[in-house]
């Protein structure tokens, strides 16, 4: 009995850690629940229940001994690499090729993994994306470089401020402020031409596209609380971006 209870606790730890990593990395709620239930089923526990929101996971096992645990989610970001690694691990477990201890150790390693791309590369890609969005929005080639610079500077300021003040609203607001300031200065001194197009294309790397998509998918899957919560977070982020641009334009 004691051995069975110990094993059940280990399975619970594996399921919760897998769900926590996926939820913190931006996975959809239904995908997280499905992964946790599949892992538990692979280890011989078929009767499980899970309930989660963007800020917490409640997971329950019925057999052989009823057990319920709660994990608090305090940080959320977008990291598809971690989601892919947990999904790959889940498939290995389902195929019966991994013990509980090995699965937990690998999950801990995944959880400790930091950003696989350096900050300078993220900033560079944000700048390139801003320039490409400018062309997509029918901007002119002379505004390509200004859009790249504004997008890169805005993204860098957003990431930098978020490290000191872990409040997403202020990070997005500051990034939008810098984008608006750069666009105004570029046009004022003749380095750019279409201010509005530069601003619109430069804020695109800050737009919470994945969050909006996940909110819609969760709502369609019936996870109303999670869907509405993610939708509200996406709205607040979008409002921060709009407020930053509006505030900068009002000072002109």
Coordinates of C-alpha atoms in Angstrom, one line a residue:
X1 CA 0.0 0.0 0.0
X2 CA 2.8 2.4 0.9
X3 CA 4.7 1.6 -2.3
X4 CA 1.5 2.1 -4.4
X5 CA 0.9 5.5 -2.7
X6 CA 4.5 6.6 -3.3
X7 CA 4.3 5.7 -7.0
X8 CA 1.0 7.6 -7.3
X9 CA 2.7 10.7 -5.8
X10 CA 5.5 10.4 -8.3
X11 CA 3.1 10.1 -11.2
X12 CA 1.2 13.1 -9.9
X13 CA 4.5 15.1 -9.8
X14 CA 5.3 14.1 -13.4
X15 CA 1.8 15.1 -14.7
X16 CA 1.8 18.4 -12.8
X17 CA 5.3 19.4 -13.9
X18 CA 4.5 18.6 -17.5
X19 CA 1.3 20.7 -17.4
X20 CA 3.1 23.5 -15.6
X21 CA 5.8 23.8 -18.2
X22 CA 3.3 23.7 -21.1
X23 CA 1.0 26.3 -19.5
X24 CA 3.8 28.6 -18.7
X25 CA 5.1 28.3 -22.3
X26 CA 1.8 29.3 -23.9
X27 CA 0.1 26.0 -24.8
X28 CA -3.6 25.7 -25.2
X29 CA -5.6 24.6 -22.1
X30 CA -7.1 21.5 -23.8
X31 CA -3.6 20.4 -25.0
X32 CA -2.2 20.7 -21.5
X33 CA -5.1 18.6 -20.0
X34 CA -4.8 16.0 -22.7
X35 CA -1.1 15.6 -22.2
X36 CA -1.5 15.2 -18.4
X37 CA -4.2 12.6 -18.8
X38 CA -2.2 10.7 -21.4
X39 CA 0.9 10.6 -19.1
X40 CA -1.2 9.4 -16.2
X41 CA -2.9 6.7 -18.3
X42 CA 0.5 5.5 -19.6
X43 CA 1.5 4.8 -16.0
X44 CA -1.7 2.8 -15.3
X45 CA -4.0 5.5 -13.9
X46 CA -7.0 6.0 -16.1
X47 CA -9.4 7.9 -13.8
X48 CA -8.0 11.5 -13.7
X49 CA -9.6 14.9 -13.6
X50 CA -8.0 18.3 -14.4
X51 CA -9.1 21.9 -14.2
X52 CA -6.9 24.8 -15.1
X53 CA -6.8 28.5 -15.7
X54 CA -3.9 30.6 -16.9
X55 CA -2.9 31.1 -13.3
X56 CA -3.3 27.6 -11.8
X57 CA -3.6 23.8 -12.4
X58 CA -5.8 21.5 -10.3
X59 CA -5.1 17.8 -11.0
X60 CA -6.8 14.8 -9.3
X61 CA -6.2 11.1 -9.4
X62 CA -8.9 8.7 -8.3
X63 CA -7.2 5.3 -8.2
X64 CA -5.7 3.6 -6.2
X65 CA -5.9 6.4 -3.6
X66 CA -7.8 9.7 -4.2
X67 CA -5.3 12.5 -4.4
X68 CA -5.6 16.2 -5.5
X69 CA -2.9 18.8 -6.0
X70 CA -2.7 22.4 -7.0
X71 CA 0.1 24.2 -8.9
X72 CA 0.2 27.9 -9.1
X73 CA 1.3 29.5 -12.4
X74 CA 3.1 32.8 -11.8
X75 CA 4.9 33.3 -15.1
X76 CA 3.6 33.0 -18.7
X77 CA 5.5 33.4 -21.9
X78 CA 5.7 32.0 -25.4
X79 CA 8.2 29.1 -25.8
X80 CA 7.2 26.6 -28.4
X81 CA 10.5 24.8 -28.0
X82 CA 9.5 23.7 -24.5
X83 CA 6.0 22.7 -25.6
X84 CA 7.5 20.5 -28.3
X85 CA 9.9 18.9 -25.9
X86 CA 7.1 18.0 -23.4
X87 CA 5.0 16.7 -26.3
X88 CA 7.9 14.5 -27.5
X89 CA 8.5 13.3 -23.9
X90 CA 4.7 12.5 -23.6
X91 CA 4.9 10.3 -26.7
X92 CA 7.9 8.4 -25.3
X93 CA 6.0 7.8 -22.1
X94 CA 2.9 6.6 -24.0
X95 CA 5.1 4.1 -25.9
X96 CA 6.2 2.7 -22.6
X97 CA 9.9 3.5 -23.0
X98 CA 10.5 5.7 -19.9
X99 CA 10.3 5.2 -16.2
X100 CA 8.6 7.7 -13.8
X101 CA 12.0 8.8 -12.4
X102 CA 13.5 9.3 -15.8
X103 CA 10.5 11.2 -17.0
X104 CA 10.6 13.6 -14.0
X105 CA 14.3 14.2 -14.4
X106 CA 13.9 15.1 -18.1
X107 CA 11.0 17.4 -17.3
X108 CA 13.1 19.2 -14.7
X109 CA 15.8 19.6 -17.3
X110 CA 13.2 21.1 -19.7
X111 CA 11.9 23.4 -17.0
X112 CA 15.5 24.7 -16.4
X113 CA 16.1 25.4 -20.0
X114 CA 16.3 29.1 -20.7
X115 CA 15.7 30.9 -24.0
X116 CA 17.4 29.0 -26.8
X117 CA 18.0 32.2 -28.8
X118 CA 20.0 35.2 -27.4
X119 CA 18.4 38.6 -26.9
X120 CA 20.3 40.2 -29.8
X121 CA 18.9 37.6 -32.2
X122 CA 15.3 38.1 -31.0
X123 CA 15.7 41.9 -31.4
X124 CA 17.1 41.4 -34.9
X125 CA 14.3 39.2 -35.9
X126 CA 11.7 41.6 -34.5
X127 CA 13.4 44.4 -36.6
X128 CA 13.3 42.2 -39.7
X129 CA 9.7 41.3 -39.1
X130 CA 8.8 45.0 -38.7
X131 CA 10.4 45.8 -42.0
X132 CA 8.6 42.9 -43.7
X133 CA 5.2 44.0 -42.2
X134 CA 5.8 47.5 -43.7
X135 CA 6.1 46.0 -47.2
X136 CA 3.0 43.8 -46.5
X137 CA 1.0 46.9 -45.5
X138 CA 2.0 48.5 -48.8
X139 CA 4.6 50.8 -47.4
X140 CA 7.4 52.2 -49.5
X141 CA 11.0 50.9 -49.5
X142 CA 12.5 54.1 -48.1
X143 CA 10.6 53.4 -44.9
X144 CA 11.9 49.8 -44.6
X145 CA 15.0 50.7 -42.5
X146 CA 13.1 53.2 -40.3
X147 CA 10.5 50.5 -39.6
X148 CA 13.2 48.0 -38.8
X149 CA 14.9 50.3 -36.4
X150 CA 11.7 51.4 -34.7
X151 CA 10.5 47.8 -34.3
X152 CA 13.9 46.6 -33.0
X153 CA 14.2 49.4 -30.5
X154 CA 10.6 49.1 -29.3
X155 CA 11.0 45.3 -28.8
X156 CA 14.3 45.7 -27.0
X157 CA 12.9 48.3 -24.6
X158 CA 9.8 46.1 -23.9
X159 CA 12.0 43.0 -23.0
X160 CA 14.4 45.1 -21.0
X161 CA 11.8 46.8 -18.8
X162 CA 10.0 43.5 -18.3
X163 CA 13.1 42.1 -16.6
X164 CA 13.0 44.9 -14.0
X165 CA 9.3 45.4 -13.7
X166 CA 7.5 42.0 -14.3
X167 CA 4.2 43.7 -15.3
X168 CA 3.4 43.1 -18.9
X169 CA 1.3 46.2 -19.3
X170 CA 4.2 48.5 -18.5
X171 CA 6.6 46.6 -20.7
X172 CA 4.3 46.8 -23.7
X173 CA 3.4 50.4 -23.0
X174 CA 7.1 51.4 -22.9
X175 CA 7.8 49.5 -26.1
X176 CA 5.0 51.3 -27.9
X177 CA 6.2 54.6 -26.5
X178 CA 9.7 54.1 -28.0
X179 CA 8.2 53.0 -31.4
X180 CA 6.0 56.1 -31.5
X181 CA 9.0 58.3 -30.6
X182 CA 11.3 56.7 -33.2
X183 CA 8.6 57.0 -35.9
X184 CA 8.0 60.7 -35.1
X185 CA 11.7 61.5 -35.1
X186 CA 12.4 59.6 -38.3
X187 CA 9.7 61.4 -40.2
X188 CA 10.6 64.8 -38.7
X189 CA 14.2 64.6 -39.7
X190 CA 13.5 63.2 -43.2
X191 CA 14.7 59.6 -42.5
X192 CA 11.1 58.3 -43.0
X193 CA 8.1 59.2 -45.0
X194 CA 4.9 57.5 -43.8
X195 CA 4.7 57.8 -40.0
X196 CA 1.5 55.8 -39.6
X197 CA 2.7 52.9 -41.7
X198 CA 6.0 52.8 -39.8
X199 CA 4.2 52.7 -36.5
X200 CA 1.7 50.0 -37.5
X201 CA 4.4 47.7 -38.9
X202 CA 6.7 48.3 -35.9
X203 CA 4.2 47.3 -33.2
X204 CA 3.4 44.0 -34.9
X205 CA 6.2 42.1 -32.9
X206 CA 4.5 43.3 -29.7
X207 CA 1.0 42.2 -30.7
X208 CA -0.2 39.1 -28.7
X209 CA -1.1 37.0 -31.7
X210 CA -0.5 33.6 -30.1
X211 CA -2.5 34.6 -27.0
X212 CA -5.5 35.7 -29.1
X213 CA -5.3 32.5 -31.1
X214 CA -5.2 30.3 -27.9
X215 CA -8.1 32.3 -26.4
X216 CA -10.3 31.6 -29.4
X217 CA -9.2 27.9 -29.5
X218 CA -9.9 27.4 -25.8
X219 CA -13.4 29.0 -26.2
X220 CA -14.1 26.7 -29.1
X221 CA -13.0 23.7 -27.0
X222 CA -15.4 24.7 -24.2
X223 CA -12.8 26.1 -21.8
X224 CA -14.7 29.3 -21.1
X225 CA -12.8 30.5 -18.1
X226 CA -9.4 30.0 -19.7
X227 CA -10.5 31.4 -23.0
X228 CA -12.0 34.5 -21.4
X229 CA -8.9 35.0 -19.2
X230 CA -6.5 34.8 -22.1
X231 CA -8.8 37.1 -24.1
X232 CA -8.8 39.6 -21.3
X233 CA -5.0 39.4 -21.1
X234 CA -4.7 39.9 -24.9
X235 CA -7.0 42.9 -24.7
X236 CA -5.0 44.5 -21.9
X237 CA -1.8 44.0 -23.9
X238 CA -3.3 45.5 -27.0
X239 CA -4.7 48.4 -25.0
X240 CA -1.2 49.0 -23.6
X241 CA 0.3 49.1 -27.1
X242 CA -2.4 51.5 -28.3
X243 CA -2.1 53.7 -25.2
X244 CA 1.6 54.0 -25.7
X245 CA 1.3 55.1 -29.3
X246 CA -1.6 57.4 -28.5
X247 CA 0.3 59.1 -25.7
X248 CA 3.3 59.7 -27.8
X249 CA 1.3 61.1 -30.7
X250 CA -0.6 63.4 -28.3
X251 CA 2.7 65.0 -27.3
X252 CA 3.6 65.9 -30.9

